[in-house]
Amino acid sequence: MRRYFGWKGLSLIIKLESINDLEVLLHNTNDMCKQQYETLVKLAEEIEDEEAKQQFYDFSSDNFILYEDTLPRINKYSILINLWTHLEYSVFQLANEAISELRLNAVNVRGQGFNDYLNFLRDNVEKNLVSSEKEEEIEILRVIRNRIVHSNGFVDRENKAKQQVDAIKYVESNELLSFSEDDRIIMSNYFVEECLDLASEIIEEIHNEIYKSGE
């Protein structure tokens, strides 16, 4: 990322730092869960009596599941939800900044939601803003986020509604995504990291296009 100065630069830095905070949360939580899981394994290995060892595994089974699956999944789900909210609101803020900076005739941003805000910027700032490839990646992020919000990450293969069909299609065609045995979406850390990078790139691209005349 280039260096930015003044209040315009500070505005961008604040937007990007919020995404950086989510990345820190991802890695710190993963590290904590890995450490706790390895501690449980080490404790089990130190038990010489096989019957006692099995009792330990039985007694600690919930904790094994907690650190290996539950907490990492909840953390990644939460990060994706927060990321989408932050991206959508940041683009909304940038659209309003464009009205002021470029002295557009518009009084306010038309519509609601990411696509409306992006289309407003394309109509008033730069028609080629955000590549089609990035827009496809944004759609995957949106669809996965919606499944997390509306069904806790589960998909219904019997339901032929577009949102269900799209979610299944995106997961099955992405090597960074998969399904559990009960059809819950599993996200790799790399997928979350790619989504974080994508959001940062889009916010920075839009900011630079709005303020390029002042560089």
mmCIF file with all atom_site columns, C-alpha atoms in Angstrom:
data_model
loop_
_atom_site.group_PDB
_atom_site.id
_atom_site.type_symbol
_atom_site.label_atom_id
_atom_site.label_alt_id
_atom_site.label_comp_id
_atom_site.label_asym_id
_atom_site.label_entity_id
_atom_site.label_seq_id
_atom_site.pdbx_PDB_ins_code
_atom_site.Cartn_x
_atom_site.Cartn_y
_atom_site.Cartn_z
_atom_site.occupancy
_atom_site.B_iso_or_equiv
_atom_site.pdbx_formal_charge
_atom_site.auth_seq_id
_atom_site.auth_comp_id
_atom_site.auth_asym_id
_atom_site.auth_atom_id
_atom_site.pdbx_PDB_model_num
ATOM 1   C CA . MET A 1 1   ? 0.000   0.000   0.000   1.00 0.00 ? 1   MET A CA 1
ATOM 2   C CA . ARG A 1 2   ? 1.275   3.468   -0.866  1.00 0.00 ? 2   ARG A CA 1
ATOM 3   C CA . ARG A 1 3   ? 1.759   6.098   1.837   1.00 0.00 ? 3   ARG A CA 1
ATOM 4   C CA . TYR A 1 4   ? -1.090  8.517   2.480   1.00 0.00 ? 4   TYR A CA 1
ATOM 5   C CA . PHE A 1 5   ? -1.117  11.892  4.183   1.00 0.00 ? 5   PHE A CA 1
ATOM 6   C CA . GLY A 1 6   ? -3.751  14.275  5.513   1.00 0.00 ? 6   GLY A CA 1
ATOM 7   C CA . TRP A 1 7   ? -7.329  13.582  6.474   1.00 0.00 ? 7   TRP A CA 1
ATOM 8   C CA . LYS A 1 8   ? -8.019  11.811  3.169   1.00 0.00 ? 8   LYS A CA 1
ATOM 9   C CA . GLY A 1 9   ? -5.223  9.376   3.855   1.00 0.00 ? 9   GLY A CA 1
ATOM 10  C CA . LEU A 1 10  ? -6.346  8.960   7.459   1.00 0.00 ? 10  LEU A CA 1
ATOM 11  C CA . SER A 1 11  ? -9.833  8.054   6.285   1.00 0.00 ? 11  SER A CA 1
ATOM 12  C CA . LEU A 1 12  ? -8.417  5.246   4.154   1.00 0.00 ? 12  LEU A CA 1
ATOM 13  C CA . ILE A 1 13  ? -6.046  4.039   6.852   1.00 0.00 ? 13  ILE A CA 1
ATOM 14  C CA . ILE A 1 14  ? -8.925  3.744   9.330   1.00 0.00 ? 14  ILE A CA 1
ATOM 15  C CA . LYS A 1 15  ? -10.926 1.656   6.845   1.00 0.00 ? 15  LYS A CA 1
ATOM 16  C CA . LEU A 1 16  ? -7.983  -0.649  6.134   1.00 0.00 ? 16  LEU A CA 1
ATOM 17  C CA . GLU A 1 17  ? -6.948  -0.961  9.784   1.00 0.00 ? 17  GLU A CA 1
ATOM 18  C CA . SER A 1 18  ? -10.356 -2.397  10.622  1.00 0.00 ? 18  SER A CA 1
ATOM 19  C CA . ILE A 1 19  ? -9.689  -5.181  8.118   1.00 0.00 ? 19  ILE A CA 1
ATOM 20  C CA . ASN A 1 20  ? -6.216  -5.692  9.539   1.00 0.00 ? 20  ASN A CA 1
ATOM 21  C CA . ASP A 1 21  ? -7.800  -6.118  12.997  1.00 0.00 ? 21  ASP A CA 1
ATOM 22  C CA . LEU A 1 22  ? -9.940  -8.940  11.604  1.00 0.00 ? 22  LEU A CA 1
ATOM 23  C CA . GLU A 1 23  ? -6.835  -10.636 10.213  1.00 0.00 ? 23  GLU A CA 1
ATOM 24  C CA . VAL A 1 24  ? -5.131  -10.382 13.603  1.00 0.00 ? 24  VAL A CA 1
ATOM 25  C CA . LEU A 1 25  ? -8.225  -11.919 15.209  1.00 0.00 ? 25  LEU A CA 1
ATOM 26  C CA . LEU A 1 26  ? -8.150  -14.784 12.704  1.00 0.00 ? 26  LEU A CA 1
ATOM 27  C CA . HIS A 1 27  ? -4.527  -15.687 13.386  1.00 0.00 ? 27  HIS A CA 1
ATOM 28  C CA . ASN A 1 28  ? -4.596  -15.135 17.151  1.00 0.00 ? 28  ASN A CA 1
ATOM 29  C CA . THR A 1 29  ? -7.675  -17.304 17.595  1.00 0.00 ? 29  THR A CA 1
ATOM 30  C CA . ASN A 1 30  ? -6.243  -20.019 15.352  1.00 0.00 ? 30  ASN A CA 1
ATOM 31  C CA . ASP A 1 31  ? -2.992  -20.001 17.314  1.00 0.00 ? 31  ASP A CA 1
ATOM 32  C CA . MET A 1 32  ? -4.819  -20.204 20.629  1.00 0.00 ? 32  MET A CA 1
ATOM 33  C CA . CYS A 1 33  ? -7.007  -23.097 19.480  1.00 0.00 ? 33  CYS A CA 1
ATOM 34  C CA . LYS A 1 34  ? -4.025  -24.978 18.075  1.00 0.00 ? 34  LYS A CA 1
ATOM 35  C CA . GLN A 1 35  ? -2.096  -24.504 21.310  1.00 0.00 ? 35  GLN A CA 1
ATOM 36  C CA . GLN A 1 36  ? -5.002  -25.683 23.466  1.00 0.00 ? 36  GLN A CA 1
ATOM 37  C CA . TYR A 1 37  ? -5.628  -28.702 21.247  1.00 0.00 ? 37  TYR A CA 1
ATOM 38  C CA . GLU A 1 38  ? -1.941  -29.690 21.305  1.00 0.00 ? 38  GLU A CA 1
ATOM 39  C CA . THR A 1 39  ? -1.937  -29.342 25.097  1.00 0.00 ? 39  THR A CA 1
ATOM 40  C CA . LEU A 1 40  ? -4.826  -31.796 25.344  1.00 0.00 ? 40  LEU A CA 1
ATOM 41  C CA . VAL A 1 41  ? -3.031  -34.252 23.060  1.00 0.00 ? 41  VAL A CA 1
ATOM 42  C CA . LYS A 1 42  ? 0.147   -33.951 25.106  1.00 0.00 ? 42  LYS A CA 1
ATOM 43  C CA . LEU A 1 43  ? -1.740  -34.591 28.351  1.00 0.00 ? 43  LEU A CA 1
ATOM 44  C CA . ALA A 1 44  ? -3.309  -37.689 26.834  1.00 0.00 ? 44  ALA A CA 1
ATOM 45  C CA . GLU A 1 45  ? 0.031   -39.014 25.606  1.00 0.00 ? 45  GLU A CA 1
ATOM 46  C CA . GLU A 1 46  ? 1.517   -38.670 29.077  1.00 0.00 ? 46  GLU A CA 1
ATOM 47  C CA . ILE A 1 47  ? -1.018  -41.138 30.469  1.00 0.00 ? 47  ILE A CA 1
ATOM 48  C CA . GLU A 1 48  ? 0.546   -44.594 30.319  1.00 0.00 ? 48  GLU A CA 1
ATOM 49  C CA . ASP A 1 49  ? -2.442  -46.666 31.368  1.00 0.00 ? 49  ASP A CA 1
ATOM 50  C CA . GLU A 1 50  ? -4.569  -47.268 28.262  1.00 0.00 ? 50  GLU A CA 1
ATOM 51  C CA . GLU A 1 51  ? -7.841  -47.417 30.164  1.00 0.00 ? 51  GLU A CA 1
ATOM 52  C CA . ALA A 1 52  ? -7.075  -44.148 31.938  1.00 0.00 ? 52  ALA A CA 1
ATOM 53  C CA . LYS A 1 53  ? -6.034  -42.599 28.627  1.00 0.00 ? 53  LYS A CA 1
ATOM 54  C CA . GLN A 1 54  ? -9.342  -43.583 27.031  1.00 0.00 ? 54  GLN A CA 1
ATOM 55  C CA . GLN A 1 55  ? -11.206 -42.125 29.991  1.00 0.00 ? 55  GLN A CA 1
ATOM 56  C CA . PHE A 1 56  ? -9.305  -38.878 29.518  1.00 0.00 ? 56  PHE A CA 1
ATOM 57  C CA . TYR A 1 57  ? -10.285 -38.766 25.837  1.00 0.00 ? 57  TYR A CA 1
ATOM 58  C CA . ASP A 1 58  ? -13.909 -39.484 26.720  1.00 0.00 ? 58  ASP A CA 1
ATOM 59  C CA . PHE A 1 59  ? -13.948 -36.850 29.450  1.00 0.00 ? 59  PHE A CA 1
ATOM 60  C CA . SER A 1 60  ? -12.200 -34.249 27.267  1.00 0.00 ? 60  SER A CA 1
ATOM 61  C CA . SER A 1 61  ? -13.992 -34.998 23.991  1.00 0.00 ? 61  SER A CA 1
ATOM 62  C CA . ASP A 1 62  ? -16.003 -31.762 24.089  1.00 0.00 ? 62  ASP A CA 1
ATOM 63  C CA . ASN A 1 63  ? -12.810 -29.746 24.517  1.00 0.00 ? 63  ASN A CA 1
ATOM 64  C CA . PHE A 1 64  ? -11.132 -31.543 21.620  1.00 0.00 ? 64  PHE A CA 1
ATOM 65  C CA . ILE A 1 65  ? -14.089 -30.657 19.408  1.00 0.00 ? 65  ILE A CA 1
ATOM 66  C CA . LEU A 1 66  ? -14.186 -27.110 20.776  1.00 0.00 ? 66  LEU A CA 1
ATOM 67  C CA . TYR A 1 67  ? -10.583 -26.278 19.872  1.00 0.00 ? 67  TYR A CA 1
ATOM 68  C CA . GLU A 1 68  ? -10.341 -28.311 16.676  1.00 0.00 ? 68  GLU A CA 1
ATOM 69  C CA . ASP A 1 69  ? -13.650 -27.326 15.087  1.00 0.00 ? 69  ASP A CA 1
ATOM 70  C CA . THR A 1 70  ? -16.161 -25.182 16.985  1.00 0.00 ? 70  THR A CA 1
ATOM 71  C CA . LEU A 1 71  ? -14.121 -22.125 17.946  1.00 0.00 ? 71  LEU A CA 1
ATOM 72  C CA . PRO A 1 72  ? -12.179 -21.854 14.652  1.00 0.00 ? 72  PRO A CA 1
ATOM 73  C CA . ARG A 1 73  ? -15.448 -22.158 12.697  1.00 0.00 ? 73  ARG A CA 1
ATOM 74  C CA . ILE A 1 74  ? -17.310 -19.591 14.798  1.00 0.00 ? 74  ILE A CA 1
ATOM 75  C CA . ASN A 1 75  ? -14.351 -17.231 14.530  1.00 0.00 ? 75  ASN A CA 1
ATOM 76  C CA . LYS A 1 76  ? -14.152 -17.504 10.742  1.00 0.00 ? 76  LYS A CA 1
ATOM 77  C CA . TYR A 1 77  ? -17.907 -17.148 10.379  1.00 0.00 ? 77  TYR A CA 1
ATOM 78  C CA . SER A 1 78  ? -17.876 -14.038 12.575  1.00 0.00 ? 78  SER A CA 1
ATOM 79  C CA . ILE A 1 79  ? -14.976 -12.514 10.663  1.00 0.00 ? 79  ILE A CA 1
ATOM 80  C CA . LEU A 1 80  ? -16.732 -13.003 7.324   1.00 0.00 ? 80  LEU A CA 1
ATOM 81  C CA . ILE A 1 81  ? -19.938 -11.422 8.626   1.00 0.00 ? 81  ILE A CA 1
ATOM 82  C CA . ASN A 1 82  ? -18.047 -8.438  10.027  1.00 0.00 ? 82  ASN A CA 1
ATOM 83  C CA . LEU A 1 83  ? -15.965 -8.111  6.871   1.00 0.00 ? 83  LEU A CA 1
ATOM 84  C CA . TRP A 1 84  ? -19.014 -7.899  4.618   1.00 0.00 ? 84  TRP A CA 1
ATOM 85  C CA . THR A 1 85  ? -20.618 -5.275  6.856   1.00 0.00 ? 85  THR A CA 1
ATOM 86  C CA . HIS A 1 86  ? -17.390 -3.259  6.922   1.00 0.00 ? 86  HIS A CA 1
ATOM 87  C CA . LEU A 1 87  ? -16.893 -3.493  3.141   1.00 0.00 ? 87  LEU A CA 1
ATOM 88  C CA . GLU A 1 88  ? -20.458 -2.485  2.380   1.00 0.00 ? 88  GLU A CA 1
ATOM 89  C CA . TYR A 1 89  ? -20.393 0.470   4.763   1.00 0.00 ? 89  TYR A CA 1
ATOM 90  C CA . SER A 1 90  ? -16.937 1.579   3.569   1.00 0.00 ? 90  SER A CA 1
ATOM 91  C CA . VAL A 1 91  ? -18.140 1.687   -0.044  1.00 0.00 ? 91  VAL A CA 1
ATOM 92  C CA . PHE A 1 92  ? -21.177 3.650   1.110   1.00 0.00 ? 92  PHE A CA 1
ATOM 93  C CA . GLN A 1 93  ? -18.845 6.122   2.880   1.00 0.00 ? 93  GLN A CA 1
ATOM 94  C CA . LEU A 1 94  ? -16.666 6.376   -0.222  1.00 0.00 ? 94  LEU A CA 1
ATOM 95  C CA . ALA A 1 95  ? -19.688 7.105   -2.384  1.00 0.00 ? 95  ALA A CA 1
ATOM 96  C CA . ASN A 1 96  ? -20.601 9.990   -0.083  1.00 0.00 ? 96  ASN A CA 1
ATOM 97  C CA . GLU A 1 97  ? -16.990 11.173  -0.104  1.00 0.00 ? 97  GLU A CA 1
ATOM 98  C CA . ALA A 1 98  ? -17.156 11.184  -3.916  1.00 0.00 ? 98  ALA A CA 1
ATOM 99  C CA . ILE A 1 99  ? -20.217 13.452  -3.808  1.00 0.00 ? 99  ILE A CA 1
ATOM 100 C CA . SER A 1 100 ? -18.293 15.965  -1.733  1.00 0.00 ? 100 SER A CA 1
ATOM 101 C CA . GLU A 1 101 ? -14.832 15.638  -3.293  1.00 0.00 ? 101 GLU A CA 1
ATOM 102 C CA . LEU A 1 102 ? -15.969 15.620  -6.927  1.00 0.00 ? 102 LEU A CA 1
ATOM 103 C CA . ARG A 1 103 ? -18.889 18.013  -6.353  1.00 0.00 ? 103 ARG A CA 1
ATOM 104 C CA . LEU A 1 104 ? -21.418 15.674  -7.877  1.00 0.00 ? 104 LEU A CA 1
ATOM 105 C CA . ASN A 1 105 ? -24.968 16.807  -8.455  1.00 0.00 ? 105 ASN A CA 1
ATOM 106 C CA . ALA A 1 106 ? -26.308 13.891  -6.436  1.00 0.00 ? 106 ALA A CA 1
ATOM 107 C CA . VAL A 1 107 ? -27.641 14.807  -3.005  1.00 0.00 ? 107 VAL A CA 1
ATOM 108 C CA . ASN A 1 108 ? -27.160 11.317  -1.601  1.00 0.00 ? 108 ASN A CA 1
ATOM 109 C CA . VAL A 1 109 ? -26.264 7.795   -2.666  1.00 0.00 ? 109 VAL A CA 1
ATOM 110 C CA . ARG A 1 110 ? -29.027 5.995   -4.498  1.00 0.00 ? 110 ARG A CA 1
ATOM 111 C CA . GLY A 1 111 ? -30.195 2.557   -3.419  1.00 0.00 ? 111 GLY A CA 1
ATOM 112 C CA . GLN A 1 112 ? -29.171 0.290   -0.592  1.00 0.00 ? 112 GLN A CA 1
ATOM 113 C CA . GLY A 1 113 ? -26.443 -2.320  -0.427  1.00 0.00 ? 113 GLY A CA 1
ATOM 114 C CA . PHE A 1 114 ? -23.037 -2.918  -1.923  1.00 0.00 ? 114 PHE A CA 1
ATOM 115 C CA . ASN A 1 115 ? -24.103 -3.304  -5.558  1.00 0.00 ? 115 ASN A CA 1
ATOM 116 C CA . ASP A 1 116 ? -26.106 -0.071  -5.498  1.00 0.00 ? 116 ASP A CA 1
ATOM 117 C CA . TYR A 1 117 ? -23.211 1.857   -3.969  1.00 0.00 ? 117 TYR A CA 1
ATOM 118 C CA . LEU A 1 118 ? -20.742 0.414   -6.484  1.00 0.00 ? 118 LEU A CA 1
ATOM 119 C CA . ASN A 1 119 ? -23.033 1.207   -9.415  1.00 0.00 ? 119 ASN A CA 1
ATOM 120 C CA . PHE A 1 120 ? -23.380 4.777   -8.134  1.00 0.00 ? 120 PHE A CA 1
ATOM 121 C CA . LEU A 1 121 ? -19.587 5.104   -8.116  1.00 0.00 ? 121 LEU A CA 1
ATOM 122 C CA . ARG A 1 122 ? -19.330 3.601   -11.597 1.00 0.00 ? 122 ARG A CA 1
ATOM 123 C CA . ASP A 1 123 ? -21.942 6.030   -12.918 1.00 0.00 ? 123 ASP A CA 1
ATOM 124 C CA . ASN A 1 124 ? -20.359 9.076   -11.304 1.00 0.00 ? 124 ASN A CA 1
ATOM 125 C CA . VAL A 1 125 ? -16.648 8.363   -10.818 1.00 0.00 ? 125 VAL A CA 1
ATOM 126 C CA . GLU A 1 126 ? -15.250 5.642   -13.094 1.00 0.00 ? 126 GLU A CA 1
ATOM 127 C CA . LYS A 1 127 ? -17.248 3.157   -15.175 1.00 0.00 ? 127 LYS A CA 1
ATOM 128 C CA . ASN A 1 128 ? -14.503 0.492   -14.988 1.00 0.00 ? 128 ASN A CA 1
ATOM 129 C CA . LEU A 1 129 ? -14.228 0.664   -11.210 1.00 0.00 ? 129 LEU A CA 1
ATOM 130 C CA . VAL A 1 130 ? -13.632 -2.815  -9.716  1.00 0.00 ? 130 VAL A CA 1
ATOM 131 C CA . SER A 1 131 ? -12.859 -5.538  -12.264 1.00 0.00 ? 131 SER A CA 1
ATOM 132 C CA . SER A 1 132 ? -15.368 -8.209  -13.247 1.00 0.00 ? 132 SER A CA 1
ATOM 133 C CA . GLU A 1 133 ? -13.075 -10.812 -11.655 1.00 0.00 ? 133 GLU A CA 1
ATOM 134 C CA . LYS A 1 134 ? -13.163 -9.019  -8.318  1.00 0.00 ? 134 LYS A CA 1
ATOM 135 C CA . GLU A 1 135 ? -16.904 -8.547  -8.642  1.00 0.00 ? 135 GLU A CA 1
ATOM 136 C CA . GLU A 1 136 ? -17.317 -12.322 -9.013  1.00 0.00 ? 136 GLU A CA 1
ATOM 137 C CA . GLU A 1 137 ? -15.211 -12.829 -5.875  1.00 0.00 ? 137 GLU A CA 1
ATOM 138 C CA . ILE A 1 138 ? -17.386 -10.310 -4.035  1.00 0.00 ? 138 ILE A CA 1
ATOM 139 C CA . GLU A 1 139 ? -20.479 -12.274 -5.048  1.00 0.00 ? 139 GLU A CA 1
ATOM 140 C CA . ILE A 1 140 ? -18.991 -15.463 -3.587  1.00 0.00 ? 140 ILE A CA 1
ATOM 141 C CA . LEU A 1 141 ? -18.245 -13.595 -0.359  1.00 0.00 ? 141 LEU A CA 1
ATOM 142 C CA . ARG A 1 142 ? -21.816 -12.249 -0.253  1.00 0.00 ? 142 ARG A CA 1
ATOM 143 C CA . VAL A 1 143 ? -23.440 -15.628 -0.908  1.00 0.00 ? 143 VAL A CA 1
ATOM 144 C CA . ILE A 1 144 ? -21.328 -17.437 1.699   1.00 0.00 ? 144 ILE A CA 1
ATOM 145 C CA . ARG A 1 145 ? -21.964 -14.647 4.205   1.00 0.00 ? 145 ARG A CA 1
ATOM 146 C CA . ASN A 1 146 ? -25.722 -14.936 3.620   1.00 0.00 ? 146 ASN A CA 1
ATOM 147 C CA . ARG A 1 147 ? -25.683 -18.678 4.302   1.00 0.00 ? 147 ARG A CA 1
ATOM 148 C CA . ILE A 1 148 ? -23.858 -18.018 7.569   1.00 0.00 ? 148 ILE A CA 1
ATOM 149 C CA . VAL A 1 149 ? -26.306 -15.310 8.623   1.00 0.00 ? 149 VAL A CA 1
ATOM 150 C CA . HIS A 1 150 ? -29.528 -17.016 7.549   1.00 0.00 ? 150 HIS A CA 1
ATOM 151 C CA . SER A 1 151 ? -28.790 -20.697 8.211   1.00 0.00 ? 151 SER A CA 1
ATOM 152 C CA . ASN A 1 152 ? -25.638 -20.803 10.350  1.00 0.00 ? 152 ASN A CA 1
ATOM 153 C CA . GLY A 1 153 ? -23.604 -22.007 7.380   1.00 0.00 ? 153 GLY A CA 1
ATOM 154 C CA . PHE A 1 154 ? -25.858 -24.911 6.403   1.00 0.00 ? 154 PHE A CA 1
ATOM 155 C CA . VAL A 1 155 ? -27.258 -25.435 2.904   1.00 0.00 ? 155 VAL A CA 1
ATOM 156 C CA . ASP A 1 156 ? -30.400 -27.314 1.936   1.00 0.00 ? 156 ASP A CA 1
ATOM 157 C CA . ARG A 1 157 ? -29.762 -29.388 -1.185  1.00 0.00 ? 157 ARG A CA 1
ATOM 158 C CA . GLU A 1 158 ? -33.486 -30.047 -1.587  1.00 0.00 ? 158 GLU A CA 1
ATOM 159 C CA . ASN A 1 159 ? -34.187 -26.324 -1.756  1.00 0.00 ? 159 ASN A CA 1
ATOM 160 C CA . LYS A 1 160 ? -33.764 -25.105 -5.338  1.00 0.00 ? 160 LYS A CA 1
ATOM 161 C CA . ALA A 1 161 ? -33.911 -21.399 -4.488  1.00 0.00 ? 161 ALA A CA 1
ATOM 162 C CA . LYS A 1 162 ? -31.160 -19.430 -6.226  1.00 0.00 ? 162 LYS A CA 1
ATOM 163 C CA . GLN A 1 163 ? -29.391 -18.524 -2.985  1.00 0.00 ? 163 GLN A CA 1
ATOM 164 C CA . GLN A 1 164 ? -29.095 -22.198 -2.046  1.00 0.00 ? 164 GLN A CA 1
ATOM 165 C CA . VAL A 1 165 ? -28.034 -23.318 -5.522  1.00 0.00 ? 165 VAL A CA 1
ATOM 166 C CA . ASP A 1 166 ? -25.434 -20.545 -5.763  1.00 0.00 ? 166 ASP A CA 1
ATOM 167 C CA . ALA A 1 167 ? -23.969 -21.391 -2.360  1.00 0.00 ? 167 ALA A CA 1
ATOM 168 C CA . ILE A 1 168 ? -23.563 -25.049 -3.290  1.00 0.00 ? 168 ILE A CA 1
ATOM 169 C CA . LYS A 1 169 ? -22.058 -24.150 -6.658  1.00 0.00 ? 169 LYS A CA 1
ATOM 170 C CA . TYR A 1 170 ? -19.530 -21.732 -5.178  1.00 0.00 ? 170 TYR A CA 1
ATOM 171 C CA . VAL A 1 171 ? -18.449 -24.095 -2.415  1.00 0.00 ? 171 VAL A CA 1
ATOM 172 C CA . GLU A 1 172 ? -18.054 -27.117 -4.677  1.00 0.00 ? 172 GLU A CA 1
ATOM 173 C CA . SER A 1 173 ? -16.047 -25.154 -7.254  1.00 0.00 ? 173 SER A CA 1
ATOM 174 C CA . ASN A 1 174 ? -13.645 -23.545 -4.759  1.00 0.00 ? 174 ASN A CA 1
ATOM 175 C CA . GLU A 1 175 ? -10.764 -25.603 -3.367  1.00 0.00 ? 175 GLU A CA 1
ATOM 176 C CA . LEU A 1 176 ? -10.637 -23.349 -0.299  1.00 0.00 ? 176 LEU A CA 1
ATOM 177 C CA . LEU A 1 177 ? -14.218 -24.251 0.630   1.00 0.00 ? 177 LEU A CA 1
ATOM 178 C CA . SER A 1 178 ? -15.920 -27.550 1.418   1.00 0.00 ? 178 SER A CA 1
ATOM 179 C CA . PHE A 1 179 ? -18.930 -29.096 3.131   1.00 0.00 ? 179 PHE A CA 1
ATOM 180 C CA . SER A 1 180 ? -19.122 -31.090 6.336   1.00 0.00 ? 180 SER A CA 1
ATOM 181 C CA . GLU A 1 181 ? -21.029 -34.368 6.348   1.00 0.00 ? 181 GLU A CA 1
ATOM 182 C CA . ASP A 1 182 ? -24.175 -32.493 7.366   1.00 0.00 ? 182 ASP A CA 1
ATOM 183 C CA . ASP A 1 183 ? -23.762 -29.861 4.612   1.00 0.00 ? 183 ASP A CA 1
ATOM 184 C CA . ARG A 1 184 ? -22.347 -27.034 6.684   1.00 0.00 ? 184 ARG A CA 1
ATOM 185 C CA . ILE A 1 185 ? -19.877 -24.745 4.903   1.00 0.00 ? 185 ILE A CA 1
ATOM 186 C CA . ILE A 1 186 ? -16.246 -25.209 5.933   1.00 0.00 ? 186 ILE A CA 1
ATOM 187 C CA . MET A 1 187 ? -13.899 -22.335 5.164   1.00 0.00 ? 187 MET A CA 1
ATOM 188 C CA . SER A 1 188 ? -10.135 -22.648 5.137   1.00 0.00 ? 188 SER A CA 1
ATOM 189 C CA . ASN A 1 189 ? -8.020  -19.934 6.707   1.00 0.00 ? 189 ASN A CA 1
ATOM 190 C CA . TYR A 1 190 ? -6.746  -19.117 3.210   1.00 0.00 ? 190 TYR A CA 1
ATOM 191 C CA . PHE A 1 191 ? -10.261 -18.377 2.002   1.00 0.00 ? 191 PHE A CA 1
ATOM 192 C CA . VAL A 1 192 ? -10.817 -15.897 4.820   1.00 0.00 ? 192 VAL A CA 1
ATOM 193 C CA . GLU A 1 193 ? -7.429  -14.292 4.159   1.00 0.00 ? 193 GLU A CA 1
ATOM 194 C CA . GLU A 1 194 ? -8.274  -13.927 0.461   1.00 0.00 ? 194 GLU A CA 1
ATOM 195 C CA . CYS A 1 195 ? -11.579 -12.252 1.375   1.00 0.00 ? 195 CYS A CA 1
ATOM 196 C CA . LEU A 1 196 ? -9.763  -9.827  3.683   1.00 0.00 ? 196 LEU A CA 1
ATOM 197 C CA . ASP A 1 197 ? -7.279  -8.980  0.923   1.00 0.00 ? 197 ASP A CA 1
ATOM 198 C CA . LEU A 1 198 ? -10.093 -8.545  -1.585  1.00 0.00 ? 198 LEU A CA 1
ATOM 199 C CA . ALA A 1 199 ? -11.938 -6.064  0.636   1.00 0.00 ? 199 ALA A CA 1
ATOM 200 C CA . SER A 1 200 ? -8.753  -4.049  1.228   1.00 0.00 ? 200 SER A CA 1
ATOM 201 C CA . GLU A 1 201 ? -7.988  -3.908  -2.495  1.00 0.00 ? 201 GLU A CA 1
ATOM 202 C CA . ILE A 1 202 ? -11.490 -2.744  -3.395  1.00 0.00 ? 202 ILE A CA 1
ATOM 203 C CA . ILE A 1 203 ? -11.587 -0.027  -0.745  1.00 0.00 ? 203 ILE A CA 1
ATOM 204 C CA . GLU A 1 204 ? -8.148  1.246   -1.750  1.00 0.00 ? 204 GLU A CA 1
ATOM 205 C CA . GLU A 1 205 ? -8.983  1.156   -5.461  1.00 0.00 ? 205 GLU A CA 1
ATOM 206 C CA . ILE A 1 206 ? -12.145 3.218   -4.995  1.00 0.00 ? 206 ILE A CA 1
ATOM 207 C CA . HIS A 1 207 ? -10.408 5.680   -2.666  1.00 0.00 ? 207 HIS A CA 1
ATOM 208 C CA . ASN A 1 208 ? -7.568  6.210   -5.139  1.00 0.00 ? 208 ASN A CA 1
ATOM 209 C CA . GLU A 1 209 ? -9.964  6.818   -8.007  1.00 0.00 ? 209 GLU A CA 1
ATOM 210 C CA . ILE A 1 210 ? -11.915 9.441   -6.036  1.00 0.00 ? 210 ILE A CA 1
ATOM 211 C CA . TYR A 1 211 ? -8.856  11.319  -4.849  1.00 0.00 ? 211 TYR A CA 1
ATOM 212 C CA . LYS A 1 212 ? -6.467  10.797  -7.792  1.00 0.00 ? 212 LYS A CA 1
ATOM 213 C CA . SER A 1 213 ? -6.805  14.406  -8.908  1.00 0.00 ? 213 SER A CA 1
ATOM 214 C CA . GLY A 1 214 ? -5.394  15.546  -5.580  1.00 0.00 ? 214 GLY A CA 1
ATOM 215 C CA . GLU A 1 215 ? -2.260  13.353  -5.712  1.00 0.00 ? 215 GLU A CA 1
#
